Amino acid sequence: MNKYLLIILSLLILGCSKSKVEPNPEPTPQKKHQVTGFVEKGPFLQGSKVTLIELDNNLAPTGKTYETTTTNDMGAFEFKDIVLSSDYAKFSIDGFYFDEVRNTLSTSRIILTSIAKIGEIAKVNVNLLTHLESNRIVKLVKTDKLDFAAAKKQATTELLAGLDIKQNLTKETDELSLTDGTKDAAVLMAISAVMLNNPVHTDASLSEYLSKISTQLENTGTLDESTKTTFKSYASRIDPERIKANLIARYKTLGKEVNVLDDLKSIIGAIDVPVIVPELNEAEIITFATVVLNRYALFIEKYDLYDALYAPNKTHTNLSPSFTQFYNHSVGVQNLEVYNLWVQAYQTLAALNEVMKKSENQSNAKVQELRKGMTILRAHVYYLLTDTWGNVPVPKFDMILEPIPKPQAKEETRTENMAALSALLAPESLSNPLKSTLGNMTALGFALLAKYEILTGQYASAKQHLAKLENAGLFKLALPGNKFVNSTDNETLAGYDTNSGPAFASSAFVAIAKKGVYPSIMRATEVVLLQAEVEMQLGNLTAAVSYLNKVRVRNGKSNIAQSTKEELIKFILEEYKEDLGMEGVYFSALKRFGKAETILGIPAYKTLLPFPFDELKYNYLIAQNPGY
């Protein structure tokens, strides 16, 4: 009996043991956090979107996010009592900002980020440094298995080294603010300003450049030579005192007095600016020159469109809003086509200057001939720039490396280019001319020099240079059907073959200004009309009538008899409009003869275009043309 009782008791004890309930594990504690900070490129504007993304210890998103917005125009933000189970977070801010280089608000939004370790009460600032190092920190933690502190320190060190910043930081990048008045703040300010100082000066180009730096740093911890050179070239154009003044003034309007140390100037000045431009060999120069010629032709295409619409010789319909403003003479500072024309001009100058710089030590005859042709084309670009905007910046050979160029008086620019043309053409002969794919560059040079001289009232000298072209016997007034055909009966001194290049092929040009397959840059008809103009200005009305009648007869019109000066102006402008209209010369002729205001019905100030709004933001040295 006792034996059976013992067995039963044992089974009961065993059964009780198997049915015992294990306690649940303790839940991960949920901490409440309060996070504040500032977002600064320049300072972000009120209402910018701030997103906090929780990250685990491996810096991977946990799926938990919080959102808020900046509460003022200094970029301040705050998260109150948010519940997080990790001490790591990514901050992403999307908004507009104050542009301290151009002293204005940005026109587009940008996104800045930061990877941070946060406590229960934390302050996290977001700026360009935190943004550029964020992806590198993640890679170092995930792939290289560094702890967060070591990864952040390494990423910061690599970033500053890549940008050639020689001053070390005493604080973490997410502790820095532009308003701190410290050497660390000066480093942040210097990098922020340089990044903005790109020649394209758009928010899109800024974002693109930031992405390039971030990606290179993430992958290797270094920046490639091209990226570093670009940053250094931007740095060379910075005006530290202007940046300092702009930031102080901006914060003052927001009710905050800030101190900017003079270290800003020394930090930027310590960046090693590249001064050596690599030489190209002969084959490379010839290839590069072809690219430059196409760039120049694309600018002339834009200019011909402007001339065709601003001084029309026919009715135009179904135009884009920007072109309609040209046609109606209602152009504003934010007109897209004004900006495009300006950009094309200075991109052409940049290309011309670059090929000149990279070939300056070449003694090869072919290269020297190309260089002379580039000098002529550069003079043509400046002729059109000064005629269209008046006083314009004149960047020298090192266009990217020099400080922001200030506008130069149009008279000085014209004098410089006339001197360059005169020196170049003095030993040249039309019997053995400089040639390029555009045509007879020597002839173009003489004609352009004469146009400069007419523009500046040097009629006797212009007459001599035009006579060289006439006496050479190389060009003639073509039959009407052959004006724009590259044939033996072609009257073109210089032109562009649209069958072998990209210019003069845009849908806008084809619809508005195309006159043939071989658009002219300079042709005999203009030369003869310039001769008529010169003779008239010198008081030789009989000779002027003789030249004018050559064009009239070719165009199927009758000869005119002796005329007064005022009548001659009327007849000459008639041929410019009907024969040379849409070729970039009619509006200029109207202005030379003082007839643009009456014939086009515009006030005097509209004989010049406004400087583009975006250019004024970039180059604070330019004053807007009166009236705009």
XYZ file of C-alpha atoms in Angstrom:
628
model
C 0.000 0.000 0.000
C 2.786 2.370 0.975
C 4.580 1.439 -2.236
C 1.654 2.497 -4.423
C 1.203 5.722 -2.462
C 4.839 6.637 -3.092
C 4.456 6.120 -6.839
C 1.330 8.264 -6.990
C 2.983 11.068 -5.027
C 5.978 10.980 -7.364
C 3.778 11.282 -10.441
C 1.912 14.182 -8.930
C 5.161 16.031 -8.158
C 6.464 15.378 -11.693
C 3.243 16.565 -13.270
C 3.290 19.742 -11.264
C 6.887 20.371 -12.374
C 6.039 20.111 -16.114
C 3.088 22.467 -15.923
C 5.009 25.327 -14.290
C 4.533 28.696 -16.180
C 7.752 30.538 -17.148
C 7.732 34.336 -16.572
C 7.698 36.645 -19.703
C 10.906 38.576 -20.488
C 11.048 42.197 -19.352
C 9.931 44.609 -22.138
C 12.551 46.931 -23.615
C 12.264 50.232 -21.778
C 10.700 53.012 -23.853
C 12.495 56.302 -23.228
C 10.943 59.685 -23.738
C 13.188 62.098 -25.572
C 13.206 65.828 -26.091
C 15.318 66.900 -29.073
C 16.025 70.467 -30.183
C 18.380 71.973 -32.723
C 18.962 74.240 -35.693
C 19.146 73.532 -39.418
C 21.659 75.685 -41.232
C 22.973 75.938 -44.734
C 22.404 79.373 -44.220
C 19.557 79.149 -41.741
C 16.530 77.229 -43.000
C 13.244 79.079 -43.162
C 10.248 78.604 -40.921
C 8.046 75.701 -41.985
C 10.853 73.471 -43.275
C 9.950 69.796 -42.798
C 12.018 67.981 -40.136
C 11.884 64.171 -40.018
C 13.436 62.062 -37.254
C 14.025 58.416 -38.207
C 14.915 56.057 -35.369
C 17.957 53.833 -36.052
C 19.101 50.670 -34.280
C 22.626 50.070 -33.006
C 23.663 49.096 -36.546
C 22.216 52.384 -37.840
C 19.405 50.636 -39.707
C 15.898 52.179 -39.557
C 13.597 50.594 -36.969
C 10.489 51.798 -38.762
C 9.637 54.510 -36.243
C 9.574 58.138 -37.458
C 8.462 61.511 -36.137
C 7.863 64.755 -38.007
C 7.831 68.428 -37.113
C 8.682 71.739 -38.786
C 11.129 74.544 -38.118
C 9.573 77.190 -35.908
C 11.415 80.300 -37.112
C 13.671 81.625 -39.873
C 16.783 80.674 -37.918
C 16.030 76.994 -38.561
C 15.029 76.054 -34.998
C 13.125 72.797 -34.421
C 11.944 70.728 -31.457
C 10.603 67.232 -30.793
C 8.815 66.923 -27.422
C 8.299 63.697 -25.469
C 8.923 61.331 -28.355
C 9.273 57.662 -27.419
C 12.378 55.889 -28.713
C 13.914 52.535 -27.921
C 17.301 53.417 -29.397
C 19.832 56.194 -28.851
C 20.493 56.694 -32.579
C 18.517 58.659 -35.133
C 18.734 60.154 -38.590
C 17.459 63.681 -39.146
C 16.295 64.770 -42.593
C 15.283 68.377 -43.254
C 13.618 69.591 -46.441
C 13.220 73.328 -46.976
C 14.280 76.715 -48.256
C 17.281 78.532 -46.779
C 19.100 81.848 -46.683
C 21.839 82.052 -49.326
C 24.699 83.924 -47.672
C 26.698 84.222 -50.905
C 23.996 85.956 -52.914
C 22.303 87.547 -49.896
C 18.875 86.223 -50.776
C 16.530 83.327 -50.095
C 16.948 80.147 -52.098
C 14.603 79.609 -55.014
C 14.314 75.844 -54.459
C 14.246 73.433 -51.547
C 17.211 71.297 -50.553
C 17.538 68.361 -48.142
C 20.157 68.150 -45.385
C 20.700 65.165 -43.083
C 22.473 64.166 -39.878
C 23.204 60.876 -38.089
C 23.291 61.464 -34.344
C 23.419 59.768 -30.966
C 20.795 61.306 -28.734
C 20.101 61.161 -25.032
C 16.833 61.788 -23.247
C 17.462 65.506 -23.623
C 19.497 66.296 -26.706
C 20.504 69.129 -29.006
C 21.283 68.144 -32.574
C 22.230 70.697 -35.238
C 21.981 69.811 -38.908
C 24.330 71.441 -41.392
C 26.443 70.751 -44.461
C 29.103 68.906 -42.476
C 26.609 66.527 -40.842
C 25.002 65.997 -44.238
C 28.204 65.188 -46.107
C 29.488 62.743 -43.490
C 26.186 60.908 -42.799
C 26.533 58.107 -45.347
C 30.171 57.577 -44.425
C 29.275 57.129 -40.743
C 26.692 54.480 -41.623
C 29.174 52.578 -43.780
C 31.883 52.635 -41.137
C 29.462 51.269 -38.530
C 27.796 48.673 -40.739
C 30.704 47.450 -42.854
C 33.845 48.297 -40.905
C 32.208 47.543 -37.527
C 33.431 50.740 -35.864
C 31.543 52.039 -32.876
C 29.539 55.184 -33.487
C 31.924 57.632 -31.838
C 34.928 56.316 -33.773
C 32.992 56.263 -37.050
C 31.832 59.853 -36.635
C 35.311 61.081 -35.760
C 36.843 59.316 -38.762
C 34.193 60.575 -41.170
C 34.675 64.171 -40.025
C 38.460 63.914 -40.345
C 38.205 62.437 -43.850
C 35.738 65.103 -44.963
C 37.871 68.035 -43.797
C 40.984 66.483 -45.352
C 39.200 65.964 -48.660
C 38.150 69.629 -48.720
C 41.649 70.795 -47.782
C 40.429 72.371 -44.528
C 43.498 72.562 -42.325
C 41.837 73.589 -39.054
C 40.629 70.791 -36.774
C 37.278 70.995 -35.014
C 37.017 71.106 -31.233
C 33.353 70.029 -31.238
C 31.274 67.408 -33.008
C 29.784 68.559 -36.304
C 26.209 68.275 -34.957
C 27.122 70.680 -32.149
C 28.186 73.448 -34.537
C 26.169 76.517 -35.483
C 26.933 79.437 -37.747
C 26.062 81.761 -34.874
C 28.576 80.387 -32.334
C 31.246 83.003 -33.007
C 33.996 80.364 -32.733
C 36.729 78.997 -34.986
C 34.606 75.874 -35.446
C 31.736 78.059 -36.657
C 34.108 79.760 -39.089
C 35.004 76.357 -40.576
C 31.324 75.514 -41.033
C 30.657 78.932 -42.542
C 33.598 78.671 -44.929
C 32.531 75.278 -46.275
C 28.897 76.367 -46.571
C 29.819 79.507 -48.509
C 32.242 77.746 -50.847
C 29.678 75.069 -51.705
C 27.247 77.791 -52.752
C 29.772 79.653 -54.847
C 29.461 77.473 -57.942
C 29.318 79.250 -61.328
C 26.000 77.662 -62.291
C 24.560 79.041 -59.025
C 21.391 76.960 -58.816
C 20.032 74.930 -55.920
C 19.952 71.909 -58.211
C 23.673 72.233 -58.952
C 24.358 72.580 -55.214
C 22.422 69.392 -54.444
C 24.209 67.569 -57.262
C 27.637 68.593 -55.983
C 26.761 67.657 -52.386
C 25.594 64.248 -53.578
C 28.858 63.698 -55.455
C 30.944 64.512 -52.375
C 28.763 62.408 -50.079
C 28.939 59.372 -52.376
C 32.709 59.537 -52.863
C 33.311 59.980 -49.144
C 30.975 57.087 -48.313
C 32.743 54.672 -50.641
C 36.405 55.424 -49.996
C 36.724 58.094 -47.339
C 38.366 60.339 -49.952
C 37.387 62.711 -52.753
C 38.667 62.374 -56.308
C 40.929 65.045 -57.776
C 38.214 66.535 -59.971
C 35.875 67.054 -57.021
C 38.636 68.543 -54.882
C 39.738 70.878 -57.676
C 36.169 72.044 -58.167
C 35.843 72.885 -54.466
C 39.142 74.742 -54.507
C 38.155 76.710 -57.588
C 34.886 77.736 -55.891
C 36.899 78.821 -52.847
C 39.128 81.065 -54.935
C 36.149 83.193 -55.958
C 34.813 83.821 -52.454
C 34.617 87.280 -50.896
C 34.813 86.464 -47.143
C 33.981 90.000 -46.027
C 30.814 90.003 -48.097
C 29.761 86.617 -46.684
C 30.391 87.856 -43.160
C 28.387 91.039 -43.744
C 25.497 89.148 -45.325
C 25.163 86.717 -42.400
C 25.431 89.412 -39.744
C 22.777 91.488 -41.525
C 20.480 88.486 -42.004
C 20.559 87.458 -38.361
C 20.108 91.066 -37.290
C 16.814 91.210 -39.191
C 15.825 88.087 -37.227
C 16.613 89.789 -33.934
C 19.915 88.061 -33.210
C 23.358 89.649 -32.948
C 26.071 87.270 -34.178
C 29.831 87.453 -34.222
C 31.791 86.104 -37.188
C 35.491 85.688 -36.541
C 38.065 86.842 -39.059
C 39.131 83.177 -39.178
C 36.639 82.816 -42.031
C 39.034 84.685 -44.306
C 42.103 82.747 -43.176
C 40.341 79.368 -43.484
C 39.310 80.059 -47.057
C 42.676 81.603 -47.842
C 44.477 78.483 -46.615
C 42.755 76.273 -49.192
C 45.313 75.382 -51.859
C 43.871 76.802 -55.052
C 45.003 74.968 -58.195
C 47.050 77.238 -60.425
C 48.413 74.794 -62.966
C 46.258 74.244 -66.009
C 47.389 71.100 -67.803
C 48.591 71.593 -71.340
C 46.942 69.690 -74.166
C 48.749 68.159 -77.100
C 48.005 69.227 -80.663
C 45.394 66.541 -81.336
C 43.598 67.287 -78.068
C 43.574 71.016 -78.790
C 42.097 70.485 -82.256
C 39.390 68.227 -80.794
C 38.696 70.714 -78.012
C 38.535 73.566 -80.535
C 35.753 71.775 -82.423
C 33.733 71.593 -79.208
C 34.366 75.305 -78.607
C 33.253 76.260 -82.118
C 29.997 74.395 -81.576
C 29.523 76.151 -78.232
C 30.041 79.511 -79.939
C 27.552 78.581 -82.683
C 24.940 77.635 -80.072
C 25.319 81.103 -78.565
C 24.910 82.757 -81.989
C 21.775 80.670 -82.494
C 20.338 82.048 -79.238
C 21.324 85.572 -80.226
C 19.702 85.297 -83.656
C 16.472 84.181 -81.968
C 16.558 87.229 -79.708
C 17.174 89.551 -82.658
C 14.428 87.889 -84.717
C 11.828 88.514 -82.016
C 12.951 91.799 -80.463
C 13.379 93.511 -83.869
C 11.068 91.372 -86.020
C 10.887 91.471 -89.781
C 7.720 89.361 -89.857
C 4.745 88.403 -87.716
C 5.215 85.640 -85.134
C 2.505 83.572 -83.409
C 2.277 80.668 -80.957
C 5.348 81.743 -79.032
C 6.369 80.553 -75.577
C 5.803 83.042 -72.715
C 9.491 83.998 -72.616
C 9.671 84.519 -76.380
C 6.391 86.450 -76.273
C 8.052 88.890 -73.880
C 10.824 89.420 -76.443
C 8.286 89.981 -79.194
C 6.176 92.371 -77.085
C 9.186 94.142 -75.553
C 7.932 93.254 -72.073
C 11.020 91.373 -70.915
C 11.453 91.035 -67.154
C 14.450 90.121 -65.015
C 13.230 86.525 -64.590
C 12.691 85.873 -68.294
C 14.049 82.373 -68.957
C 15.386 83.180 -72.428
C 17.296 86.218 -71.163
C 18.953 83.905 -68.642
C 19.663 81.268 -71.320
C 21.196 83.861 -73.639
C 23.417 85.161 -70.842
C 24.497 81.676 -69.796
C 25.285 80.657 -73.374
C 27.453 83.759 -73.779
C 29.519 83.123 -70.671
C 29.758 79.389 -71.246
C 31.185 80.266 -74.654
C 33.684 82.655 -73.083
C 34.651 79.994 -70.529
C 35.301 77.485 -73.314
C 37.250 80.005 -75.407
C 39.352 81.058 -72.414
C 40.054 77.460 -71.459
C 41.341 76.413 -74.858
C 43.473 79.566 -74.981
C 44.937 78.816 -71.550
C 45.617 75.163 -72.262
C 47.365 75.891 -75.548
C 49.384 78.996 -74.625
C 52.755 77.197 -74.715
C 52.139 75.423 -78.014
C 54.250 76.650 -80.924
C 52.650 74.393 -83.543
C 51.442 76.428 -86.544
C 48.022 74.775 -86.602
C 47.478 75.458 -82.914
C 48.573 79.075 -83.301
C 46.063 79.484 -86.122
C 43.322 78.067 -83.896
C 44.275 80.466 -81.107
C 43.961 83.429 -83.456
C 40.533 82.224 -84.491
C 39.509 81.961 -80.827
C 40.581 85.577 -80.254
C 38.294 86.682 -83.087
C 35.350 84.684 -81.748
C 35.872 86.041 -78.253
C 35.824 89.574 -79.640
C 32.543 88.782 -81.383
C 30.961 87.526 -78.152
C 31.960 90.727 -76.367
C 30.635 92.846 -79.222
C 27.236 91.228 -78.767
C 27.373 91.297 -74.952
C 28.150 95.017 -74.754
C 25.550 95.805 -77.406
C 22.907 93.815 -75.531
C 23.636 94.550 -71.845
C 26.108 97.448 -71.832
C 28.632 97.152 -68.999
C 29.326 93.446 -68.482
C 31.813 91.352 -66.486
C 35.002 90.472 -68.351
C 36.493 87.287 -66.863
C 40.093 86.699 -67.825
C 41.795 83.451 -68.820
C 41.405 81.791 -65.414
C 37.665 82.288 -65.438
C 36.908 79.752 -62.701
C 39.883 80.550 -60.486
C 39.674 84.328 -60.359
C 37.421 86.277 -57.974
C 33.933 87.195 -59.123
C 34.503 89.620 -62.018
C 33.032 93.078 -61.705
C 31.336 94.730 -64.674
C 33.607 96.726 -66.932
C 32.581 99.867 -68.815
C 31.483 98.895 -72.309
C 33.877 101.456 -73.787
C 36.818 99.763 -72.089
C 35.703 96.299 -73.194
C 35.355 97.473 -76.769
C 38.738 99.192 -76.738
C 40.419 96.024 -75.427
C 38.876 93.857 -78.130
C 39.656 96.313 -80.909
C 43.271 96.349 -79.751
C 43.374 92.546 -79.716
C 41.894 92.347 -83.221
C 44.220 95.021 -84.587
C 47.307 93.294 -83.206
C 46.188 89.915 -84.515
C 45.220 91.125 -88.000
C 48.175 93.444 -88.645
C 50.415 90.682 -90.070
C 47.575 88.705 -91.630
C 46.698 88.665 -95.315
C 43.406 87.879 -97.003
C 45.386 86.137 -99.741
C 46.492 83.546 -97.197
C 43.767 83.743 -94.559
C 43.210 81.977 -91.272
C 40.664 79.237 -91.814
C 38.364 77.178 -89.593
C 35.254 75.098 -90.066
C 33.329 78.383 -89.768
C 35.052 79.801 -92.843
C 37.497 82.650 -93.477
C 38.473 83.829 -89.983
C 40.713 86.638 -91.279
C 37.800 88.108 -93.217
C 35.537 87.752 -90.194
C 38.182 89.508 -88.094
C 38.445 92.519 -90.443
C 34.660 92.827 -90.708
C 34.246 92.571 -86.930
C 36.961 95.166 -86.320
C 35.159 97.506 -88.725
C 31.893 96.957 -86.827
C 33.608 97.837 -83.549
C 35.032 100.975 -85.159
C 31.632 102.015 -86.516
C 30.096 101.428 -83.089
C 32.720 103.729 -81.556
C 32.588 106.386 -84.292
C 35.941 105.549 -85.947
C 34.549 105.672 -89.466
C 37.758 106.384 -91.416
C 39.490 103.359 -89.931
C 36.419 101.219 -90.505
C 36.417 102.294 -94.159
C 39.985 101.067 -94.577
C 39.251 97.653 -93.091
C 36.095 97.180 -95.158
C 38.035 98.184 -98.283
C 40.468 95.314 -97.613
C 37.564 92.897 -97.889
C 36.224 94.537 -101.038
C 39.622 94.694 -102.768
C 40.456 91.067 -101.956
C 37.676 90.010 -104.324
C 36.916 86.908 -102.274
C 33.224 87.516 -101.695
C 30.294 88.653 -103.734
C 26.608 89.290 -103.341
C 25.053 85.930 -104.046
C 21.908 85.337 -106.004
C 18.889 85.419 -103.640
C 18.502 81.639 -103.695
C 22.144 81.045 -102.814
C 22.528 83.292 -99.757
C 22.378 80.420 -97.286
C 23.864 77.574 -99.318
C 27.502 76.663 -98.789
C 28.477 76.722 -102.454
C 30.828 78.569 -104.793
C 28.128 81.225 -105.164
C 27.928 81.703 -101.410
C 28.515 85.190 -100.075
C 29.316 84.026 -96.541
C 32.547 85.140 -94.886
C 31.841 82.852 -91.932
C 28.925 80.523 -91.295
C 27.862 77.192 -89.861
C 27.052 73.950 -91.629
C 23.968 72.594 -89.868
C 24.531 69.190 -91.485
C 27.690 68.639 -89.456
C 27.010 70.157 -86.027
C 24.395 70.613 -83.275
C 23.770 74.354 -83.557
C 20.909 76.154 -85.319
C 18.768 73.038 -84.982
C 16.507 73.743 -81.997
C 12.791 73.620 -82.653
C 12.499 77.284 -81.645
C 15.167 78.421 -84.106
C 13.769 76.309 -86.930
C 10.269 77.707 -86.352
C 11.262 81.339 -85.843
C 14.561 82.239 -87.507
C 15.824 79.538 -89.878
C 16.665 80.872 -93.353
C 18.678 77.999 -94.830
C 21.015 75.087 -94.166
C 24.060 77.354 -93.833
C 23.330 80.191 -91.367
C 25.717 83.104 -91.732
C 27.756 84.698 -88.984
C 28.974 87.383 -91.381
C 28.185 87.728 -95.080
C 28.891 90.068 -97.968
C 25.498 91.803 -97.792
C 26.295 93.125 -94.312
C 29.780 94.206 -95.417
C 28.340 96.247 -98.317
C 25.704 97.842 -96.057
C 28.442 98.675 -93.542
C 30.349 100.382 -96.366
C 27.259 102.409 -97.215
C 26.893 103.354 -93.539
C 30.528 104.429 -93.232
C 30.440 106.553 -96.378
C 27.230 108.192 -95.195
C 28.731 108.989 -91.769
C 31.797 110.467 -93.473
C 29.554 112.685 -95.618
C 30.174 110.818 -98.870
C 26.517 110.381 -99.780
C 27.141 109.520 -103.437
C 29.444 106.662 -102.496
C 26.952 105.541 -99.847
C 24.153 105.399 -102.431
C 26.407 103.395 -104.774
C 27.033 100.706 -102.152
C 23.391 100.612 -101.109
C 22.226 100.181 -104.705
C 24.357 97.057 -105.088
C 22.226 95.352 -102.449
C 18.957 96.808 -103.705
C 19.533 95.640 -107.280
C 20.540 92.168 -106.133
C 17.287 92.058 -104.172
C 15.231 92.977 -107.245
C 14.717 96.642 -106.399
C 15.403 99.775 -108.390
C 18.353 102.089 -107.886
C 17.825 105.121 -105.725
C 19.115 108.510 -106.764
C 21.054 110.957 -104.606
C 19.447 111.088 -101.153
C 19.707 112.998 -97.945
C 21.330 111.369 -94.940
C 17.958 110.751 -93.317
C 16.600 109.123 -96.477
C 19.711 106.944 -96.748
C 19.230 105.746 -93.160
C 15.690 104.727 -94.042
C 16.795 102.767 -97.132
C 19.756 101.107 -95.397
C 17.572 99.952 -92.504
C 15.029 98.641 -94.992
C 17.678 96.272 -96.393
C 18.835 95.282 -92.907
C 15.281 94.343 -91.993
C 14.308 92.569 -95.206
C 17.639 90.942 -96.087
C 19.516 90.569 -92.787
C 16.597 90.278 -90.400
C 16.754 87.270 -88.008
C 20.560 87.153 -88.394
C 21.513 88.994 -85.213
C 22.303 92.371 -86.828
C 19.065 94.308 -87.470
C 18.417 95.460 -83.892
C 22.041 96.529 -83.551
C 21.760 98.582 -86.747
C 18.585 100.260 -85.440
C 20.483 101.290 -82.314
C 23.523 102.569 -84.234
C 21.299 104.794 -86.352
C 19.311 105.970 -83.310
C 16.049 104.554 -84.676
C 15.276 101.658 -82.316
C 12.952 103.660 -80.084
C 10.812 105.118 -82.882
C 10.675 102.094 -85.189
C 10.090 99.513 -82.437
C 8.043 101.827 -80.232
C 10.119 101.231 -77.098
C 11.524 103.543 -74.405
C 15.265 104.150 -74.437
C 16.016 101.788 -71.547
C 14.641 98.836 -73.495
C 17.443 99.081 -76.024
C 19.327 97.026 -73.430
C 18.166 93.801 -71.799
C 17.926 93.375 -68.033
C 20.577 91.348 -66.294
C 19.086 87.964 -65.345
C 17.786 87.736 -61.781
C 19.866 84.634 -61.054
C 23.032 86.390 -62.231
C 22.390 89.296 -59.862
C 22.067 86.775 -57.023
C 25.410 85.256 -57.965
C 27.403 88.367 -58.823
C 26.528 91.113 -56.346
C 28.886 93.485 -58.180
C 26.450 93.869 -61.082
C 23.961 96.732 -60.899
C 20.720 96.179 -62.789
C 20.311 98.198 -65.980
C 18.143 101.294 -65.383
C 14.420 100.835 -65.927
C 14.234 97.183 -64.859
